[in-house]
Coordinates of C-alpha atoms in Angstrom, one line a residue:
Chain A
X1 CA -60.9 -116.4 1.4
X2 CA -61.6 -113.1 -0.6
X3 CA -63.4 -113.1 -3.4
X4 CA -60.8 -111.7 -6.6
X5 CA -62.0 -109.8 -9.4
X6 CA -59.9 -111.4 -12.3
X7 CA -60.8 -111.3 -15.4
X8 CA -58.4 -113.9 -18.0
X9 CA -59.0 -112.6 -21.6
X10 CA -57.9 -114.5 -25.1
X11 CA -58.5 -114.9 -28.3
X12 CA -56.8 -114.2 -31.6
X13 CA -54.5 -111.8 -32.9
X14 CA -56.0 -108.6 -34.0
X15 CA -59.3 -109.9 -32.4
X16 CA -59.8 -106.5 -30.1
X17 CA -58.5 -108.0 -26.7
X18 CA -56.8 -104.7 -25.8
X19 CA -59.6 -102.7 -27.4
X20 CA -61.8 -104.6 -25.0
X21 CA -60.2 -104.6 -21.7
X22 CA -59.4 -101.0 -22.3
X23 CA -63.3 -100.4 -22.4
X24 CA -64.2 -102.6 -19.5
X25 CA -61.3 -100.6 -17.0
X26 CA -63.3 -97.1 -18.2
X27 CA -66.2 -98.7 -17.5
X28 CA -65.1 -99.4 -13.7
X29 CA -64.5 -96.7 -10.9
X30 CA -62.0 -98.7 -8.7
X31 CA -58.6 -99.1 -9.6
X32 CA -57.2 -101.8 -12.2
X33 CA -54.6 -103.7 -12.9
X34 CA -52.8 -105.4 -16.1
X35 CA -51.1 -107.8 -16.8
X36 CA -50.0 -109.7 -20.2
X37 CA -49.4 -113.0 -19.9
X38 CA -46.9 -114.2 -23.0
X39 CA -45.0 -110.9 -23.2
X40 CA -42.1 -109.7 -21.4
X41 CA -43.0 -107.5 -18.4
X42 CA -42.4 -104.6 -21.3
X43 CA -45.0 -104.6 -24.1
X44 CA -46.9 -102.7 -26.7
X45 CA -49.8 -103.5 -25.1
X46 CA -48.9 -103.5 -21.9
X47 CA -46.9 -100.0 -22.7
X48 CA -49.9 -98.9 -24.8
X49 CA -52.7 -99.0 -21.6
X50 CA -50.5 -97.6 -19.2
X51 CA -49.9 -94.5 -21.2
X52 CA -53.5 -94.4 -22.3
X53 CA -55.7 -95.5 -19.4
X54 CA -55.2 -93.2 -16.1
X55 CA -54.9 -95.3 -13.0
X56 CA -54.3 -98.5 -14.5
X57 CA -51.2 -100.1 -12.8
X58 CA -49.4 -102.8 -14.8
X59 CA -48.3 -105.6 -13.3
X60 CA -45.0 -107.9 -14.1
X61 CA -45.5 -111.8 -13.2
X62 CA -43.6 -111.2 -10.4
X63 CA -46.2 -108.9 -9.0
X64 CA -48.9 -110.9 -9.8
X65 CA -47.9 -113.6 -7.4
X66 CA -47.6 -110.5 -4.9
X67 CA -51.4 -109.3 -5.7
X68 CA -52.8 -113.2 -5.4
X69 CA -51.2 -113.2 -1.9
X70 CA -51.8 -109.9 -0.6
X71 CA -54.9 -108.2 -3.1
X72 CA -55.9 -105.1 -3.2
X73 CA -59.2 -104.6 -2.2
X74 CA -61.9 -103.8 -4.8
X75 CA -59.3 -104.1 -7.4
X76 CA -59.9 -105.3 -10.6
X77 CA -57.6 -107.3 -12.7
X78 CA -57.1 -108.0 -16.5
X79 CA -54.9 -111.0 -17.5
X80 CA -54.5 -111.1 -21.1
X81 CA -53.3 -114.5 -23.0
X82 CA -51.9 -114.1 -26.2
X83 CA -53.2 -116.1 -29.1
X84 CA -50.5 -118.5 -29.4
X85 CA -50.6 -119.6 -25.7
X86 CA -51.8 -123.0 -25.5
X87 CA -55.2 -123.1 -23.4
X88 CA -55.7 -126.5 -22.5
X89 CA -51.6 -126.4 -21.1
X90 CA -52.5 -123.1 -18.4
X91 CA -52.6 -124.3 -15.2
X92 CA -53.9 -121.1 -13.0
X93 CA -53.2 -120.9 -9.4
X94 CA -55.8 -121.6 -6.9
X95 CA -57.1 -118.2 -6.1
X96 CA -57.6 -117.8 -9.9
X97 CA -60.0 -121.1 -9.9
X98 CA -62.8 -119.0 -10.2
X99 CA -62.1 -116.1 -12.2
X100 CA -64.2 -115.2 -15.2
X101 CA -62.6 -116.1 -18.7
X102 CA -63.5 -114.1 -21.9
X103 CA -63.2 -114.6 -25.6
X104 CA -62.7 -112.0 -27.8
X105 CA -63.5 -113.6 -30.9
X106 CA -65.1 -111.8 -34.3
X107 CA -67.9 -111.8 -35.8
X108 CA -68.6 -115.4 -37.3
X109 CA -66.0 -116.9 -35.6
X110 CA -66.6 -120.6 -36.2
X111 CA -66.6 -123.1 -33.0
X112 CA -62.9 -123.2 -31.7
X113 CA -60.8 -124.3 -28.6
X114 CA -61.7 -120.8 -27.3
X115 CA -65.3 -121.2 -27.2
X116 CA -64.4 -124.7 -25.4
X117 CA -62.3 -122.5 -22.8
X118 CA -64.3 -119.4 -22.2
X119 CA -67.2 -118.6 -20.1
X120 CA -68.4 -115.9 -21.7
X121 CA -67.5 -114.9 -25.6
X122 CA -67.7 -111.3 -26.4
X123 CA -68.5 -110.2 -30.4
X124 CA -64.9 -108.5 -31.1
X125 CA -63.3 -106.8 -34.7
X126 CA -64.5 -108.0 -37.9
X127 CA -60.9 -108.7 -39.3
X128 CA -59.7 -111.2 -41.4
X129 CA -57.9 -114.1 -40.2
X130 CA -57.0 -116.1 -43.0
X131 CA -53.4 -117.1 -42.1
X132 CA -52.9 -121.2 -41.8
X133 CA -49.5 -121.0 -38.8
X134 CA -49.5 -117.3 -37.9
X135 CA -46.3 -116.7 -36.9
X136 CA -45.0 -114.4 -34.0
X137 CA -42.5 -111.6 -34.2
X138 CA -41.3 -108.8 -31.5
X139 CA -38.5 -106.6 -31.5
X140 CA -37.6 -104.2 -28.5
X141 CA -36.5 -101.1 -30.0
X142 CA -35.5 -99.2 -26.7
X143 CA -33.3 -96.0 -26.8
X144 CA -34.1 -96.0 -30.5
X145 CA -35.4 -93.0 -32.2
X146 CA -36.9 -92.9 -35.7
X147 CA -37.0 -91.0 -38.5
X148 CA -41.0 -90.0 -39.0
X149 CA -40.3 -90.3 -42.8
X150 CA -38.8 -93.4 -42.9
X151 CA -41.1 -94.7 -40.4
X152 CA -44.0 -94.0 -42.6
X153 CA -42.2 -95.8 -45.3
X154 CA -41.5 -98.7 -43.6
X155 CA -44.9 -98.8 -42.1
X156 CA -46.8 -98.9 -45.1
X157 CA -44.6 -101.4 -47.2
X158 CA -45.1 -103.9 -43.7
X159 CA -48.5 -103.5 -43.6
X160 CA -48.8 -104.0 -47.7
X161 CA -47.2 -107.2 -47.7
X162 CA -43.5 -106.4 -49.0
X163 CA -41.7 -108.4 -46.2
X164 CA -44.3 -111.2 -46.0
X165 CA -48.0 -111.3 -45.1
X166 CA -48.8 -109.2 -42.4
X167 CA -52.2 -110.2 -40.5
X168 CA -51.7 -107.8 -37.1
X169 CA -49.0 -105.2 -36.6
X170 CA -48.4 -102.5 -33.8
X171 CA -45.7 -100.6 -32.6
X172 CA -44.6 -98.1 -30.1
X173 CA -41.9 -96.1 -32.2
X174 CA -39.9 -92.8 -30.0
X175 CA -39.4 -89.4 -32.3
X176 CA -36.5 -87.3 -32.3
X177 CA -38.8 -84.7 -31.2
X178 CA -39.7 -86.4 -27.9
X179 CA -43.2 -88.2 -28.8
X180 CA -43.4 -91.5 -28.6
X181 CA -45.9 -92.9 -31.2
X182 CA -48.1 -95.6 -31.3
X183 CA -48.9 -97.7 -34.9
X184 CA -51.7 -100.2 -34.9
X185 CA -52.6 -102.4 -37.9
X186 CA -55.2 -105.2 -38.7
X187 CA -55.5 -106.5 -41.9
X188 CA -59.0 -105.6 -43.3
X189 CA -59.5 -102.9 -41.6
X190 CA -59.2 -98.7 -42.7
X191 CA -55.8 -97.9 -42.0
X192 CA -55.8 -96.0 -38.8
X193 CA -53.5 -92.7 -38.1
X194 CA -50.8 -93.7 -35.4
X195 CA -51.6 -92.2 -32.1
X196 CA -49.3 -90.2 -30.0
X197 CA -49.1 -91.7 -26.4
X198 CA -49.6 -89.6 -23.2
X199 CA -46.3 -89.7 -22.5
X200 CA -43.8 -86.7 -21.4
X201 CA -41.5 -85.3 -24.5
X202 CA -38.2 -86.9 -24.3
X203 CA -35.8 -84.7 -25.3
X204 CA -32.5 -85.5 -23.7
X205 CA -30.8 -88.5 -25.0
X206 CA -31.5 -91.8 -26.0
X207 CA -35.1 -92.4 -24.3
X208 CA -35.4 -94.7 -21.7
X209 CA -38.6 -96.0 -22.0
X210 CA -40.2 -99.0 -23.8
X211 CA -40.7 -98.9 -27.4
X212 CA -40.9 -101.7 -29.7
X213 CA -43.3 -103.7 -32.9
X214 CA -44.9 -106.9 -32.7
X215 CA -46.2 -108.8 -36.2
X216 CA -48.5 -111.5 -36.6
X217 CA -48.0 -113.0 -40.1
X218 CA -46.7 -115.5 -42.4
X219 CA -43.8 -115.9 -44.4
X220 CA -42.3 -113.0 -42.3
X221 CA -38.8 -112.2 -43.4
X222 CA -37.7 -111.0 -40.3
X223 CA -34.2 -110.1 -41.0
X224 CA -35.1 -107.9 -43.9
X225 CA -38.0 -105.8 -41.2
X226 CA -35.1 -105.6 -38.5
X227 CA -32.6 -103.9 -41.1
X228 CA -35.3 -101.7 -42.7
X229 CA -36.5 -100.9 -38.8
X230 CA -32.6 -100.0 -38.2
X231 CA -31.8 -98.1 -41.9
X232 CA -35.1 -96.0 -39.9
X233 CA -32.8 -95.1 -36.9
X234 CA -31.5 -91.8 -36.0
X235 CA -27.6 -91.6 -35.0
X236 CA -26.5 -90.0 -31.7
X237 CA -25.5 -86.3 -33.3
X238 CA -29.3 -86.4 -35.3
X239 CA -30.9 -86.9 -32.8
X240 CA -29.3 -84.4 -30.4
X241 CA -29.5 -81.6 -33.3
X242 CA -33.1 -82.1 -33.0
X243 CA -34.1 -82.4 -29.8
X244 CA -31.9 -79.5 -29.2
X245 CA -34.2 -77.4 -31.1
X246 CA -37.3 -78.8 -29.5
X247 CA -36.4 -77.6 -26.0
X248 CA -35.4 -74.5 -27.4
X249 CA -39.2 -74.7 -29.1
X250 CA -40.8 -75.5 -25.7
X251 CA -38.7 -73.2 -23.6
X252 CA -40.0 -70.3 -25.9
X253 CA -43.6 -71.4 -25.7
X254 CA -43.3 -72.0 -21.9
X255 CA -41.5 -68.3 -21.2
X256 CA -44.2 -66.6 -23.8
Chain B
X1 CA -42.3 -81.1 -86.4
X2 CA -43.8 -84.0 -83.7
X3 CA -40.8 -84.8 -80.8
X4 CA -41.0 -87.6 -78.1
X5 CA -39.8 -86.4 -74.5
X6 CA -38.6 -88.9 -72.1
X7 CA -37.3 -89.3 -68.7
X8 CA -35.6 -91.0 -65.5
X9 CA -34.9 -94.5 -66.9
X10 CA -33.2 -95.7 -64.1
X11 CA -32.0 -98.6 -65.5
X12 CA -35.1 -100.2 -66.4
X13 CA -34.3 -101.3 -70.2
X14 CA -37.6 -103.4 -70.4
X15 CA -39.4 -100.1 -69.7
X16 CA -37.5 -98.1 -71.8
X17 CA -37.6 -100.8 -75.0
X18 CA -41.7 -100.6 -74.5
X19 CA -41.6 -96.7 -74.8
X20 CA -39.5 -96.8 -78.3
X21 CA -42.1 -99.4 -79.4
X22 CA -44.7 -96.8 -78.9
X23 CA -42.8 -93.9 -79.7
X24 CA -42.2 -96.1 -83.1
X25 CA -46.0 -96.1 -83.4
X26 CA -46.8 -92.4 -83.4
X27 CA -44.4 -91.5 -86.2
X28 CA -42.2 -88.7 -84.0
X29 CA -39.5 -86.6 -85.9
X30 CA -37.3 -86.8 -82.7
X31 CA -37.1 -88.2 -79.6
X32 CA -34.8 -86.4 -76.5
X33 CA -34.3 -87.7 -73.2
X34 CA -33.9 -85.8 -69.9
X35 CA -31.2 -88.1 -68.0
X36 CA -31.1 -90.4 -65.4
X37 CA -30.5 -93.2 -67.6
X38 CA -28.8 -95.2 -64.9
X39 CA -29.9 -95.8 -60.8
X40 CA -31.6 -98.1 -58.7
X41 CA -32.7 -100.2 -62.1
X42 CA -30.8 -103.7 -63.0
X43 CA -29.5 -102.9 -65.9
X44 CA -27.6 -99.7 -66.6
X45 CA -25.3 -100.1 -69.3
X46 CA -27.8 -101.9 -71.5
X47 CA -30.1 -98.9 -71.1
X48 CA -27.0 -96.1 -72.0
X49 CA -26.1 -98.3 -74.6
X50 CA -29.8 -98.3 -76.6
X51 CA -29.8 -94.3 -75.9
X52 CA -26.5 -93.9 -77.4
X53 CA -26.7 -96.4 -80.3
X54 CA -30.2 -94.3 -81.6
X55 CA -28.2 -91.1 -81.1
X56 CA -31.1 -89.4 -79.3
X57 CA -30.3 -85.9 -77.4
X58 CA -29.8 -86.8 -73.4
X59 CA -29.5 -84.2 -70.8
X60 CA -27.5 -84.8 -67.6
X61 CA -29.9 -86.0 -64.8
X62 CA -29.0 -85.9 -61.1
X63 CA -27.8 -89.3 -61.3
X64 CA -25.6 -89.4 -64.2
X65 CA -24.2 -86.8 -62.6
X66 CA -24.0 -88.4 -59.7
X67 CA -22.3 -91.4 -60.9
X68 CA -19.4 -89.4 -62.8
X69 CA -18.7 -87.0 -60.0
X70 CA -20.1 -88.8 -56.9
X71 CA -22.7 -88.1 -54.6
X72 CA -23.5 -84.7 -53.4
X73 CA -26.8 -84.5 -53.2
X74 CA -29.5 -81.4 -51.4
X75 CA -31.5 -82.3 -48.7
X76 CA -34.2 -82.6 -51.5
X77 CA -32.9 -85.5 -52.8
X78 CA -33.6 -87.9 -50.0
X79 CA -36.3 -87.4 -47.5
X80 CA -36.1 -89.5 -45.4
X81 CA -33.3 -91.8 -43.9
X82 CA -34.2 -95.0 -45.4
X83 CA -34.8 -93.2 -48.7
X84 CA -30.9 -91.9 -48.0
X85 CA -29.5 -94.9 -47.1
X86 CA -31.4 -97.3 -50.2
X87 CA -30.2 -94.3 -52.4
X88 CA -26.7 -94.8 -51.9
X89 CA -26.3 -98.7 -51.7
X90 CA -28.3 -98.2 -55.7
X91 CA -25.6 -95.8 -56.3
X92 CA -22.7 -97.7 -54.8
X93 CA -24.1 -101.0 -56.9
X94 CA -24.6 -98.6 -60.1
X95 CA -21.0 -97.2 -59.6
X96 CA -19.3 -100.7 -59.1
X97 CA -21.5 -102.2 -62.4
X98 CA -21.1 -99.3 -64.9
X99 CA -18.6 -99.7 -67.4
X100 CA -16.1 -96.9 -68.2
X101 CA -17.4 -95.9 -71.8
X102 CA -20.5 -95.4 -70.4
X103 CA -19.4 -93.0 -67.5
X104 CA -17.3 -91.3 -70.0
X105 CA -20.9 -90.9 -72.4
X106 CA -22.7 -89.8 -68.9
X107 CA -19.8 -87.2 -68.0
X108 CA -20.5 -85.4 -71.8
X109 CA -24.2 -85.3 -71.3
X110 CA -24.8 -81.7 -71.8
X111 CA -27.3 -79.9 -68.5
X112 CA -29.8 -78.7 -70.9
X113 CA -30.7 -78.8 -74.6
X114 CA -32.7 -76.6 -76.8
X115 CA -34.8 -76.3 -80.1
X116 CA -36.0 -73.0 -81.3
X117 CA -38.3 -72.1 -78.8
X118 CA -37.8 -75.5 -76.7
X119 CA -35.5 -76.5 -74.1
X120 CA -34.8 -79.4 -72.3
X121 CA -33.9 -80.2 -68.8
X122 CA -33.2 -82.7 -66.2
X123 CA -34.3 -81.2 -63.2
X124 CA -35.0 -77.6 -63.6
X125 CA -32.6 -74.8 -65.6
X126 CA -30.9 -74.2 -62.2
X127 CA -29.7 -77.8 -61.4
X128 CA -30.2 -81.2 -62.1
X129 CA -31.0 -82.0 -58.3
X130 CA -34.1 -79.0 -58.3
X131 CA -37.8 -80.5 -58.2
X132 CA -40.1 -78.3 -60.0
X133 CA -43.2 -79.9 -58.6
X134 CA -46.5 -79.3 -60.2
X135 CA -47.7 -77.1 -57.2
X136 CA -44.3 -75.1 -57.1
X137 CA -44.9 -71.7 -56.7
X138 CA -45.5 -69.6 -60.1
X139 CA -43.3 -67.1 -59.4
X140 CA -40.7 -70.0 -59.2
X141 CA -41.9 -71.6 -61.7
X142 CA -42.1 -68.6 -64.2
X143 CA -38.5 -67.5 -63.2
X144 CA -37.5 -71.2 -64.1
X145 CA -39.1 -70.9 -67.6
X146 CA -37.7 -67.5 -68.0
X147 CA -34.3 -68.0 -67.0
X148 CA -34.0 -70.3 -70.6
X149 CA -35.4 -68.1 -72.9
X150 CA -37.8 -70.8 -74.2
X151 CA -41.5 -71.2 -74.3
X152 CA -41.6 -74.9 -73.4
X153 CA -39.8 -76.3 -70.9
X154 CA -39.6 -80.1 -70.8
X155 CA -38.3 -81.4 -67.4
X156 CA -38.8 -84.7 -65.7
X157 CA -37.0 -85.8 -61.8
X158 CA -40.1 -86.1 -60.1
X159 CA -41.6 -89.1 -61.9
X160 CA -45.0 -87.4 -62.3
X161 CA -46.2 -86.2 -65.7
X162 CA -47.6 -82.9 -65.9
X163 CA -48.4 -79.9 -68.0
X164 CA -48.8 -76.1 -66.6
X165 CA -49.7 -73.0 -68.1
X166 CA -48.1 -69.8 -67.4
X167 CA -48.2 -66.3 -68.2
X168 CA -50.8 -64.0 -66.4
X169 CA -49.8 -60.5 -65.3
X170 CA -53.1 -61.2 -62.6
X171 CA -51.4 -60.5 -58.7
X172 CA -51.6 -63.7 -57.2
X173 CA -52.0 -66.2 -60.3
X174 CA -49.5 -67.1 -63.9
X175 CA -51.8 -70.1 -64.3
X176 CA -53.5 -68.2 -67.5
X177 CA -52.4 -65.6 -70.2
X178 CA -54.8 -62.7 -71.4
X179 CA -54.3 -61.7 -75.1
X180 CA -56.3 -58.7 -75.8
X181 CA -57.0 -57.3 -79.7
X182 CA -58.5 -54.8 -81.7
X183 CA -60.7 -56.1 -84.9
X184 CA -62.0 -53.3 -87.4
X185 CA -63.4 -54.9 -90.2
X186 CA -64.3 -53.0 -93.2
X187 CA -67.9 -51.4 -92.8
X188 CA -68.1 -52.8 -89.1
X189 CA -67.6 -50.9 -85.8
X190 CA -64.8 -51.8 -84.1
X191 CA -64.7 -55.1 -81.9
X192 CA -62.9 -56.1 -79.0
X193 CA -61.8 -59.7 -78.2
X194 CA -59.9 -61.3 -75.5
X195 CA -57.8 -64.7 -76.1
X196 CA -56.8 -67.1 -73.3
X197 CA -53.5 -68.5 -74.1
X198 CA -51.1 -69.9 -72.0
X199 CA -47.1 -67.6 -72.6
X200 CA -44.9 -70.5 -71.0
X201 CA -45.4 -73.9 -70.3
X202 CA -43.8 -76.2 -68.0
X203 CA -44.2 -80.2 -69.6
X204 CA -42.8 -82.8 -67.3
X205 CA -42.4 -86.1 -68.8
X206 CA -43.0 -88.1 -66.0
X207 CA -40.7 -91.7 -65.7
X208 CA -39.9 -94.5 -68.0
X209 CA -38.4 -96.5 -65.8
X210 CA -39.5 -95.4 -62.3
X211 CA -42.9 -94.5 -62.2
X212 CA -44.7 -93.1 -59.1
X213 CA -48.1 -92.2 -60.0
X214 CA -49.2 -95.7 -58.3
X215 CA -48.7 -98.1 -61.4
X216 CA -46.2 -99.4 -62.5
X217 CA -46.8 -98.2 -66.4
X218 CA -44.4 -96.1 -67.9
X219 CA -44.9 -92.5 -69.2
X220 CA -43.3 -90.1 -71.5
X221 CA -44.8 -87.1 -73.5
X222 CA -45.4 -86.3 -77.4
X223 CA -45.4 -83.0 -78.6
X224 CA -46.6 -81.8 -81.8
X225 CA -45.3 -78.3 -82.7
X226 CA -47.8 -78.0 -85.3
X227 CA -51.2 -78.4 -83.7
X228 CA -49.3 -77.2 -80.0
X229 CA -50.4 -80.2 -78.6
X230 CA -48.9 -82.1 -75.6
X231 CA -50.2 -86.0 -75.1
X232 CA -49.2 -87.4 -72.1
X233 CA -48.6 -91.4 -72.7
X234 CA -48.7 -94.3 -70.2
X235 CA -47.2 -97.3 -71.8
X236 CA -47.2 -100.8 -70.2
X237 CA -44.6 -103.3 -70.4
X238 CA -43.1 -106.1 -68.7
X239 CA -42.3 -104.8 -65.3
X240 CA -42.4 -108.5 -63.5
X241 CA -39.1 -108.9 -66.0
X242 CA -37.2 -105.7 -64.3
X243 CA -38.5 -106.8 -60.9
X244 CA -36.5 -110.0 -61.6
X245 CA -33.7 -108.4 -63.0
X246 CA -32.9 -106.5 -59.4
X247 CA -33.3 -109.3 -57.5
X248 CA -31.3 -111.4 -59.3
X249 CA -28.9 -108.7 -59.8
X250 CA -28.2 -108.4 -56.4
X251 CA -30.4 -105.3 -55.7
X252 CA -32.6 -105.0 -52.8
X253 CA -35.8 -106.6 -53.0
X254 CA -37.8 -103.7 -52.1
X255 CA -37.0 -102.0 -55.5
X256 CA -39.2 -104.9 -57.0
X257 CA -41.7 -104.6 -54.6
X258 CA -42.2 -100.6 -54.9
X259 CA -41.9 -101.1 -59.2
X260 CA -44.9 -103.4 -59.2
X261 CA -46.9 -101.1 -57.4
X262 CA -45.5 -97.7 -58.8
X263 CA -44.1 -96.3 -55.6
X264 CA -40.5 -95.6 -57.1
X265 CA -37.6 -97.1 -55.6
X266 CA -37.4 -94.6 -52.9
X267 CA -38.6 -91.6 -52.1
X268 CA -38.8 -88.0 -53.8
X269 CA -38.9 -84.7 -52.2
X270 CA -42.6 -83.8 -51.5
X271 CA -42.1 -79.9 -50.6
X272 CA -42.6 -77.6 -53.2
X273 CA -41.5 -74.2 -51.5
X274 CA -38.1 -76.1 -51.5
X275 CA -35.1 -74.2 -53.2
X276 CA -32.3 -76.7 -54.3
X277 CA -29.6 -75.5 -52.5
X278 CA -26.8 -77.9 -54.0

């Protein structure tokens, strides 16, 4: 039987698992695959490294029971489990028996159940975890587009604490004019400008791509973020107005 | 003559009962207000009905105005769509709480008010709505002064307190004023001596009720026609009170939350080459 390079990675919120596997597929020549195990087919993350990392090909589950029956040769593959999957209940197939499990884990992480579960730990983000039940929250937000000034709002009063302590946020937000944005936050750290993804402009209609916001955090009051998230939302005839005017923009540049 | 200038209560009477105290403490001759007594705070009325029982000069602001006539606001007003929409639901709760002797007081608030060589405005001489951020272009901001006649104008609407200098005739700059003189003195020669003195000034008064300079203190300015000097105050008070107030009120919760930490209840225009076009 062939030999798979998989590679399961876990460890907790805001740890660097992304940041990590992110590093190790640059690091590698052959092609890669992703897959994030906990998460809809559609992440941030998963959203996030596709844009961001050429060549990498994310995988749905689906397609991961394709790959461990037929592989690709001299492929690579990156599984990551979110932090609130329970280890010691993950029963891998057989052709994953052997596949090499990390733990991103920071700095002075004390002995846990993923020290028990990994082979191999790696030194991750200093950020503080101090949250006693760190509770999940996702929202799609697909064929929404913001407005940048309310998203900046909202942003900073969701990483500050006003709807509820916030340990690990990120987002992929779409703009009227076309970008799709990408807001990462981990309590602790500097504040970090969003990124714009390496994505095309999107500039007729509703988008019909992924975006979305997962929060890690306590006392979340998840029906306040969801209304602020939608008082941030563009109506049809905004959004048309503007990306009107940004085709008109690119047209010009593309004709001068 | 020493006058008290204050500003954009918002509904905030904790806030402004703190400022009076203070104002109490430097012996003033007169205190004026330049609107916005009511919006986004909890308690509106109470606030008009202080103002009005002390008989202190009020100007207009952009929401008193607002509240008589409805909304009708520039693009300047709200910058952003969430700042929009929280704007209106504070209006819609301020419209449906204010009682009808206090509209009728809001709707005979004169725009501006002077004294001798003073005026007094909400926003700027043009409108109410109009930001005359600190960085606004001198040109502007001389026109703005000129366009009242005065020498001071006292405005307030961005919640920042500020003072600026204008008068150069240097291209490019108003920021100072060059006062040349001739001095013959008997049995000396002739000497000639320059003064730096600023022709117009532009005094904002910052917020008493809505404070955005990232605490939640408030701030109002005393003036002392005498020595021609401006003191810019920052007075604290018992905002954890007013943060109850709204929620218990009714109001969003987010108000409290951006009070305690001096972000204002929502947002202000942040572009000074701006024209209000309302």
């Amino acid at each position: 039987m062939q030999t798979l390079d998989i590679t399961l990675v876990t460890g907790p919120s805001g740890a660097g698992k992304t940041t990590w596997i992110q590093q190790q597929i640059h690091s590698i020549a052959d092609s890669a695959l992703y897959l994030n195990l906990g998460a809809d087919a559609d992440s941030v993350d998963s959203t996030y490294l596709a844009a961001e990392v050429p060549g990498l090909k994310v995988l749905s589950i689906t397609q991961l029971a394709d790959f461990l029956a037929h592989p690709i040769p001299r492929a690579a593959i990156y599984l990551e489990l979110g932090f609130h999957i329970d280890l010691t209940s993950l029963i891998l197939p057989d052709q994953m028996a052997d596949c090499r499990r990390v733990a991103v884990l920071s700095p002075g992480t004390r002995h846990t159940e993923w020290h028990d579960w990994a082979d191999e730990t790696v030194t991750g983000i200093e950020a503080e975890f101090t949250l006693q039940q760190p509770h999940f929250w996702r929202s799609a937000l697909s064929r929404q587009v913001l407005d940048p000034a309310s998203l900046n709002t909202f942003w900073y009063e969701l990483t500050n604490g006003a709807y509820g302590v916030v340990q690990r946020a990120k987002g992929i937000f779409d703009m009227a004019d076309g970008r799709s944005l990408y807001f990462d936050f981990v309590a602790g750290l500097p504040a970090t400008p969003h990124l714009e993804l390496n994505l095309p402009l999107w500039l007729n209609g509703r988008p019909d791509r992924f975006s979305g916001i997962e929060v890690v955090g306590e006392a979340l009051e998840q029906e306040t973020i969801a209304q602020t998230i939608k008082e941030c939302c563009l109506e049809d005839h905004v959004i048309a107005y503007y990306q009107k005017q940004m085709r008109e923009l690119v047209s010009e540049e593309v004709m001068g | 003559m020493k006058i008290a200038v204050m500003s954009c209560i918002h509904g905030n009477y904790e806030a402004l009962n703190a400022v009076l105290s203070d104002i109490d403490d430097h012996n003033v001759d007169r205190i004026y207000c330049l609107g916005d007594l009511v919006g986004y705070g909890p308690h509106p009325n109470a606030v008009v009905e202080m103002i009005r029982s002390l008989d202190i000069p009020t100007c207009q602001g952009c929401w008193d105005e607002d509240i008589v006539e409805g909304l009708n606001a520039c693009e300047c007003s709200y910058p952003s769509v969430l700042a929009e929409k929280r704007g209106k639901l504070a209006h819609e709760w301020t419209n449906q709480v204010i009682h009808p002797e206090v509209r009728e007081y809001l709707a005979q608030l004169p725009f501006s008010l002077r004294d001798e060589n003073l005026c007094f405005v909400h926003g700027s001489p043009h409108n109410q709505h109009e930001y005359l951020l600190p960085e606004v272009d001198a040109f502007v901001a001389m026109e703005r002064v000129l366009a009242t006649g005065a020498d001071i104008l006292f405005c307030g609407h961005t919640h920042i307190p500020y003072v600026r200098c204008l008068g150069s005739h240097e291209a490019g700059s108003l920021d100072a004023a060059q006062l040349q003189i001739r001095v013959k003195l008997t049995g000396k020669s002739e000497q000639n001596m320059s003064f730096s003195a600023p022709l117009k000034r532009i005094v904002n008064a910052g917020s008493v009720g809505e404070p955005r300079h990232g605490r939640p203190n408030a701030t109002y300015v005393i003036y002392d026609a005498n020595s021609d000097q401006i003191l810019l105050r920052e007075v604290e008070y018992n905002y954890q009170k007013t943060c109850a107030a709204i929620i218990e009120k009714g109001l969003p919760p987010i108000f409290a939350w951006r009070l305690a930490r001096g972000l204002e209840f929502a947002e202000r225009a942040d572009d000074p080459t701006h024209v209000c076009e309302r």
